[in-house]
């Protein structure tokens, strides 16, 4: 175990290149997590679109009720 001076912050671990963090392996073949995260992104986008549509309808009804 290395001793560090009092109050010194530990040296951060080396960062991996961004290209390796995207979920694609070096050989370009997708791994099993790619499909999972793709589906998650699709479901999140669908949920966002549904929420925005509900908000738009709510706003429309509110504006109709106050006569604008």
C-alpha positions as MATLAB code, in Angstrom:
seq = 'XXXXXXXXXXXXXXXXXXXXXXXXXXXXXXXXXXXXXXXXXXXXXXXXXXXXXXXXXXXXXXXXXXXX';
ca = [
       0.000    0.000    0.000;
       1.400    3.373   -0.975;
       1.437    6.175    1.536;
       0.228    9.555    0.375;
       0.863   12.892    2.044;
      -1.905   14.015    4.363;
      -4.695   15.699    2.395;
      -3.437   14.531   -1.000;
      -6.006   13.150   -3.355;
      -5.471    9.706   -4.872;
      -4.365    9.514   -8.480;
      -7.383    8.747  -10.681;
      -7.421    5.497  -12.627;
      -6.568    5.782  -16.308;
      -9.642    6.445  -18.428;
     -10.684    4.140  -21.210;
     -11.058    5.662  -24.666;
     -14.583    6.807  -25.544;
     -14.703    4.403  -28.498;
     -14.508    1.440  -26.139;
     -17.296    2.754  -23.906;
     -19.979    2.780  -26.610;
     -20.917   -0.862  -26.166;
     -19.299   -2.006  -29.403;
     -16.407   -4.379  -29.269;
     -13.209   -3.672  -31.171;
     -14.097   -6.136  -33.904;
     -17.333   -4.218  -34.560;
     -19.639   -7.101  -33.715;
     -22.493   -6.144  -31.377;
     -22.620   -7.874  -28.042;
     -25.722   -9.037  -26.172;
     -26.002   -5.763  -24.249;
     -26.331   -3.735  -27.450;
     -29.830   -5.098  -28.092;
     -30.835   -4.587  -24.461;
     -29.729   -0.959  -24.428;
     -31.199   -0.330  -27.874;
     -34.582   -1.582  -26.634;
     -34.257    0.506  -23.472;
     -33.591    3.634  -25.545;
     -36.592    2.827  -27.758;
     -38.895    2.360  -24.748;
     -37.642    5.565  -23.141;
     -38.254    7.475  -26.376;
     -41.768    6.006  -26.685;
     -42.487    6.950  -23.077;
     -41.207   10.491  -23.664;
     -43.361   10.902  -26.777;
     -46.434    9.617  -24.936;
     -45.781   11.972  -22.012;
     -45.396   14.938  -24.378;
     -48.629   14.034  -26.193;
     -50.491   13.853  -22.878;
     -49.048   17.211  -21.820;
     -50.052   18.760  -25.165;
     -53.620   17.484  -24.748;
     -53.718   18.791  -21.182;
     -52.477   22.199  -22.345;
     -55.019   22.246  -25.185;
     -57.903   21.496  -22.813;
     -56.673   24.119  -20.360;
     -56.477   26.785  -23.072;
     -59.956   25.841  -24.321;
     -61.376   26.139  -20.820;
     -60.025   29.670  -20.350;
     -61.139   30.726  -23.828;
     -57.914   31.171  -25.737;
];
